[in-house]
Structures are given as C-alpha cells and as structure tokens.
C-alpha cells in the first residue's frame, strides 16, 4: 500500500470512528472555533489537574481532515502535561508548515496529516483543532494566575 493510501485510511478511520467525541461535563477548560472557509467547527473540553490533561474530549462537525485531526489530538494529548501539550501543538503546526520533520513516536497517527501539506486550503482544516487546544490551554494558564 502506498504511503498516501495508508495515510488516507488512517484519516478516514478517525473520521468514521472518532476517539473521545463526547461532551465533558464540568470541564475546567473549553474553547470553540470554526473555520469559515470550509464550515468546520470544533469544541474541545478538558479536565486539568496538577498541570496535566486528565481527560480531553471534542465535539464538532465538518470535513474529514478537521474531524480526524481533532480525534487524533485527543489521543495524542490525553495524559500529557499542559506544557507538553502546548509543545506538541507547536510541533504539529511546524509539521503543517513543512518546517518540522514528523517523528513517528511523538506524532503517532498525526503523521497521517502531513499529506495535507500538499493542499494548502486544507491546512487550516488540519490545524483548527490545535488552534482550539492552544486557546483553551492559554485560558487555563490565565485563570490559574487569578
Ligand atoms: Zn475542513
């Protein structure tokens, strides 16, 4: 199977069987954003404690790339510290800008999204969930200071 085909399979699998797609009552952080260019919409909610992402879930609608990316995000970030999650978001952004070579052990299924780099209009779709995550986590850091 060609690598592109394999990537497509992984993306479709996350799209058809999204991981952690549900509400999360009592979540400490939540954020919602949309990508008007494509009609994608993503909400991310997380339980944080001791500076760690204890539980993370998403809800949303839109194209396969945006929803698969959100599903992969929740798997990648679950259990990580807020600092690690923020660092991963930066790395992912770097990969989508073609600046960071993806490391399979860090990115896991997320590597499949690198194929999207070839389609500039779809990059926003892939990055949307990560924008939401970064804003949600930034909110967490701000509220911790008060
Ligand atoms: Zn999209």
XYZ file of N, CA and C and ligand atoms in Angstrom:
439
model
N 0.852 -1.204 0.000
C 0.000 0.000 0.000
C 0.883 1.248 0.000
N 0.589 2.169 -0.886
C 1.369 3.408 -0.932
C 1.146 4.205 0.350
N 2.137 4.987 0.711
C 2.067 5.748 1.953
C 0.856 6.680 1.967
N 0.609 7.329 0.816
C -0.542 8.237 0.718
C -1.856 7.515 1.012
N -1.960 6.289 0.485
C -3.164 5.486 0.696
C -3.313 5.134 2.167
N -2.192 4.785 2.779
C -2.181 4.414 4.193
C -2.635 5.608 5.033
N -2.095 6.778 4.721
C -2.471 7.994 5.439
C -3.972 8.251 5.306
N -4.458 8.061 4.087
C -5.887 8.288 3.827
C -6.747 7.360 4.690
N -6.298 6.103 4.790
C -7.007 5.116 5.615
C -7.070 5.565 7.075
N -5.933 6.036 7.573
C -5.849 6.450 8.980
C -6.781 7.635 9.237
N -6.787 8.591 8.307
C -7.646 9.774 8.443
C -9.117 9.366 8.414
N -9.464 8.506 7.467
C -10.860 8.059 7.363
C -11.309 7.267 8.580
N -10.380 6.494 9.139
C -10.705 5.708 10.327
C -11.070 6.637 11.494
N -10.280 7.688 11.682
C -10.568 8.647 12.761
C -11.851 9.433 12.484
N -12.103 9.679 11.205
C -13.304 10.433 10.833
C -14.560 9.592 11.090
N -14.501 8.330 10.692
C -15.668 7.452 10.837
C -15.864 6.968 12.266
N -14.752 6.767 12.976
C -14.807 6.308 14.366
C -14.026 7.268 15.243
N -14.575 8.475 15.456
C -13.803 9.458 16.211
C -13.557 9.022 17.651
N -12.351 9.276 18.130
C -11.994 8.961 19.520
C -12.358 10.152 20.401
N -12.879 9.856 21.568
C -13.177 10.900 22.568
C -14.120 11.981 22.057
N -15.052 11.613 21.191
C -16.025 12.594 20.716
C -17.258 12.517 21.610
N -17.336 13.441 22.549
C -18.441 13.466 23.512
C -18.377 14.764 24.288
N -19.396 15.013 25.079
C -19.364 16.147 25.984
C -18.495 15.818 27.173
N -18.118 16.832 27.946
C -17.302 16.588 29.138
C -17.791 17.523 30.240
N -18.825 17.078 30.957
C -19.410 17.962 31.968
C -18.387 18.361 33.030
N -18.438 19.617 33.424
C -17.548 20.105 34.474
C -16.117 20.332 34.029
N -15.876 20.364 32.718
C -14.517 20.574 32.215
C -13.981 21.934 32.682
N -12.723 21.944 33.106
C -12.111 23.201 33.563
C -11.846 24.142 32.393
N -11.506 23.593 31.259
C -11.261 24.457 30.106
C -12.080 23.992 28.907
N -12.517 24.968 28.144
C -13.196 24.632 26.898
C -13.028 25.794 25.934
N -13.058 25.469 24.665
C -12.911 26.508 23.646
C -13.543 25.991 22.359
N -14.131 26.917 21.622
C -14.778 26.553 20.369
C -14.310 27.507 19.274
N -14.039 26.959 18.122
C -13.652 27.784 16.973
C -14.212 27.165 15.713
N -14.280 27.982 14.679
C -14.663 27.408 13.394
C -13.750 27.900 12.289
N -13.845 27.193 11.186
C -13.057 27.530 10.006
C -14.066 27.850 8.906
N -14.397 29.145 8.765
C -15.473 29.520 7.838
C -15.197 29.121 6.386
N -13.915 28.974 6.026
C -13.564 28.614 4.652
C -14.123 27.256 4.263
N -14.284 26.394 5.272
C -14.677 25.017 4.972
C -15.942 24.628 5.721
N -16.337 25.435 6.721
C -17.511 25.093 7.514
C -17.214 24.143 8.659
N -15.935 24.001 9.011
C -15.567 23.119 10.119
C -15.802 23.826 11.443
N -16.177 23.037 12.447
C -16.450 23.581 13.762
C -15.940 22.590 14.796
N -15.187 23.089 15.759
C -14.646 22.186 16.773
C -14.691 22.822 18.157
N -15.166 22.039 19.112
C -15.134 22.428 20.515
C -14.267 21.413 21.244
N -13.356 21.903 22.064
C -12.532 20.999 22.862
C -12.753 21.317 24.330
N -12.944 20.274 25.113
C -13.092 20.440 26.555
C -12.099 19.520 27.248
N -11.569 19.987 28.379
C -10.602 19.151 29.095
C -10.711 19.323 30.596
N -10.439 18.230 31.286
C -10.255 18.275 32.734
C -8.760 18.395 32.975
N -8.374 19.407 33.724
C -6.971 19.577 34.064
C -6.831 19.450 35.575
N -5.754 18.767 35.995
C -5.393 18.873 37.404
C -3.910 18.592 37.536
N -3.288 19.255 38.502
C -1.836 19.183 38.691
C -1.086 19.493 37.399
N -1.603 20.432 36.610
C -0.919 20.820 35.386
C -0.953 19.760 34.301
N -1.850 18.778 34.452
C -1.958 17.719 33.447
C -3.337 17.659 32.821
N -3.365 17.184 31.580
C -4.635 16.939 30.908
C -5.122 15.567 31.381
N -6.099 15.569 32.282
C -6.582 14.299 32.841
C -7.562 13.623 31.900
N -8.341 14.436 31.209
C -9.332 13.891 30.291
C -9.593 14.966 29.250
N -9.751 14.545 28.005
C -9.996 15.530 26.951
C -10.997 14.953 25.957
N -11.899 15.791 25.498
C -12.923 15.340 24.567
C -13.227 16.464 23.581
N -13.779 16.093 22.442
C -14.125 17.119 21.465
C -15.521 16.866 20.904
N -16.089 17.923 20.386
C -17.325 17.812 19.624
C -17.156 18.691 18.402
N -17.819 18.333 17.327
C -17.674 19.181 16.153
C -18.303 18.574 14.926
N -18.189 19.349 13.870
C -18.667 18.873 12.576
C -17.813 19.524 11.501
N -17.805 18.879 10.343
C -17.014 19.441 9.257
C -16.376 18.342 8.439
N -15.341 18.710 7.697
C -14.723 17.767 6.770
C -13.917 16.697 7.505
N -13.560 15.661 6.768
C -12.843 14.542 7.376
C -11.508 14.968 7.981
N -10.811 15.898 7.327
C -9.496 16.318 7.826
C -9.632 16.987 9.201
N -10.586 17.907 9.323
C -10.741 18.648 10.576
C -11.166 17.724 11.714
N -12.083 16.817 11.427
C -12.593 15.943 12.483
C -11.571 14.866 12.852
N -10.852 14.353 11.864
C -9.818 13.353 12.144
C -8.694 13.981 12.960
N -8.351 15.213 12.635
C -7.286 15.897 13.357
C -7.673 16.079 14.826
N -8.940 16.443 15.075
C -9.416 16.625 16.456
C -9.385 15.296 17.214
N -9.812 14.227 16.532
C -9.806 12.904 17.148
C -8.375 12.490 17.516
N -7.455 12.691 16.582
C -6.044 12.344 16.827
C -5.465 13.198 17.945
N -5.849 14.456 17.966
C -5.379 15.383 19.002
C -5.733 14.853 20.391
N -6.977 14.436 20.568
C -7.382 13.991 21.907
C -6.571 12.774 22.334
N -6.256 11.884 21.389
C -5.441 10.725 21.747
C -4.011 11.129 22.076
N -3.492 12.088 21.314
C -2.090 12.482 21.472
C -1.859 13.263 22.767
N -2.861 14.025 23.187
C -2.669 14.967 24.286
C -3.116 14.390 25.633
N -3.966 13.364 25.593
C -4.509 12.777 26.812
C -3.392 12.328 27.751
N -3.432 12.808 28.995
C -2.450 12.407 29.996
C -1.160 13.217 29.980
N -1.004 14.066 28.965
C 0.209 14.882 28.897
C 0.101 16.082 29.837
N 1.240 16.658 30.209
C 1.207 17.889 30.976
C 0.790 19.015 30.029
N 0.286 20.099 30.619
C -0.149 21.229 29.804
C 1.017 21.745 28.960
N 2.212 21.742 29.538
C 3.402 22.203 28.817
C 3.707 21.298 27.618
N 3.621 19.980 27.849
C 3.880 19.032 26.754
C 2.837 19.170 25.652
N 1.584 19.367 26.064
C 0.504 19.500 25.088
C 0.725 20.746 24.228
N 1.127 21.841 24.875
C 1.376 23.083 24.141
C 2.554 22.908 23.182
N 3.574 22.175 23.638
C 4.749 21.937 22.797
C 4.369 21.081 21.584
N 3.499 20.093 21.805
C 3.062 19.237 20.700
C 2.269 20.051 19.674
N 1.439 20.962 20.173
C 0.669 21.825 19.270
C 1.606 22.647 18.389
N 2.683 23.150 18.987
C 3.665 23.924 18.221
C 4.339 23.057 17.165
N 4.697 21.832 17.560
C 5.349 20.907 16.633
C 4.422 20.556 15.477
N 3.148 20.335 15.823
C 2.190 19.973 14.786
C 2.062 21.104 13.775
N 1.978 22.327 14.324
C 1.898 23.499 13.458
C 3.126 23.557 12.540
N 4.282 23.265 13.129
C 5.533 23.256 12.363
C 5.501 22.230 11.248
N 4.949 21.034 11.566
C 4.853 19.985 10.550
C 3.951 20.446 9.407
N 2.830 21.110 9.753
C 1.881 21.532 8.731
C 2.418 22.704 7.910
N 3.434 23.396 8.469
C 4.072 24.460 7.689
C 5.270 23.913 6.927
N 5.492 22.601 7.078
C 6.606 21.963 6.381
C 7.959 22.261 6.992
N 7.955 22.763 8.246
C 9.223 23.141 8.882
C 9.757 22.045 9.796
N 8.870 21.201 10.311
C 9.274 20.178 11.267
C 9.079 18.804 10.646
N 10.139 17.985 10.680
C 10.009 16.605 10.218
C 9.265 15.818 11.291
N 8.159 15.183 10.933
C 7.402 14.471 11.953
C 8.155 13.266 12.504
N 8.184 13.132 13.830
C 8.751 11.939 14.454
C 7.581 11.021 14.770
N 7.650 9.816 14.251
C 6.545 8.877 14.381
C 6.183 8.616 15.843
N 7.188 8.521 16.722
C 6.893 8.176 18.122
C 6.240 9.334 18.867
N 6.464 10.566 18.396
C 5.847 11.721 19.042
C 4.448 11.945 18.473
N 4.319 11.817 17.166
C 3.076 12.185 16.499
C 2.058 11.046 16.397
N 2.510 9.815 16.373
C 1.565 8.711 16.215
C 0.764 8.864 14.929
N -0.551 8.683 15.039
C -1.424 8.777 13.866
C -1.381 10.151 13.202
N -0.977 11.162 13.961
C -0.945 12.532 13.418
C -0.071 12.644 12.179
N 0.893 11.736 12.066
C 1.790 11.734 10.904
C 0.976 11.673 9.609
N -0.168 10.995 9.689
C -1.020 10.846 8.501
C -1.446 12.195 7.921
N -1.499 13.206 8.786
C -1.972 14.512 8.318
C -0.918 15.291 7.534
N 0.317 14.814 7.566
C 1.357 15.554 6.837
C 1.071 15.571 5.335
N 0.317 14.552 4.867
C -0.054 14.514 3.455
C -0.851 15.737 3.035
N -1.511 16.372 4.017
C -2.355 17.533 3.757
C -1.520 18.762 3.375
N -0.247 18.750 3.767
C 0.632 19.884 3.467
C 0.609 20.235 1.976
N 0.371 19.210 1.154
C 0.330 19.419 -0.306
C -0.903 20.205 -0.753
N -1.883 20.311 0.126
C -3.126 21.010 -0.226
C -3.337 22.201 0.689
N -2.767 23.347 0.339
C -2.756 24.498 1.244
C -4.125 24.887 1.810
N -5.209 24.746 1.017
C -6.523 25.138 1.551
C -6.976 24.223 2.689
N -6.441 23.002 2.706
C -6.862 22.055 3.744
C -6.038 22.185 5.015
N -4.935 22.909 4.967
C -4.080 23.023 6.151
C -4.845 23.638 7.314
N -5.659 24.646 7.017
C -6.484 25.275 8.051
C -7.404 24.252 8.721
N -7.915 23.321 7.925
C -8.783 22.263 8.457
C -8.022 21.427 9.479
N -6.786 21.069 9.130
C -5.988 20.194 9.994
C -5.549 20.907 11.266
N -5.304 22.217 11.148
C -4.748 22.965 12.279
C -5.847 23.469 13.234
N -7.095 23.515 12.751
C -8.190 24.087 13.546
C -8.251 23.544 14.983
N -8.264 22.234 15.133
C -8.373 21.636 16.472
C -7.227 22.087 17.372
N -6.056 22.271 16.760
C -4.874 22.654 17.536
C -4.951 24.113 17.950
N -5.553 24.944 17.103
C -5.832 26.335 17.484
C -6.735 26.354 18.715
N -7.771 25.512 18.656
C -8.739 25.450 19.751
C -8.028 25.005 21.034
N -7.198 23.970 20.907
C -6.466 23.455 22.066
C -5.581 24.534 22.679
N -4.827 25.222 21.817
C -3.903 26.234 22.323
C -4.648 27.345 23.053
N -5.791 27.746 22.494
C -6.554 28.800 23.153
C -7.139 28.309 24.480
N -7.618 27.080 24.493
C -8.167 26.506 25.725
C -7.090 26.445 26.805
N -5.894 25.997 26.419
C -4.818 25.872 27.403
C -4.322 27.242 27.855
N -4.309 28.192 26.952
C -3.899 29.549 27.314
C -4.868 30.109 28.348
N -6.161 29.816 28.173
C -7.175 30.243 29.132
C -6.917 29.633 30.499
N -6.462 28.366 30.493
C -6.187 27.672 31.752
C -5.055 28.349 32.495
N -4.009 28.736 31.760
C -2.855 29.379 32.401
C -3.257 30.733 32.957
N -4.096 31.453 32.200
C -4.517 32.778 32.643
C -5.345 32.683 33.921
N -6.329 31.752 33.925
C -7.200 31.683 35.086
C -6.445 31.183 36.320
N -5.373 30.410 36.119
C -4.594 29.922 37.240
C -3.888 31.078 37.957
N -3.627 32.138 37.217
C -2.912 33.276 37.809
C -3.831 34.124 38.685
N -5.139 34.010 38.497
C -6.043 34.852 39.266
C -6.428 34.216 40.590
Zn -12.301 21.401 6.500
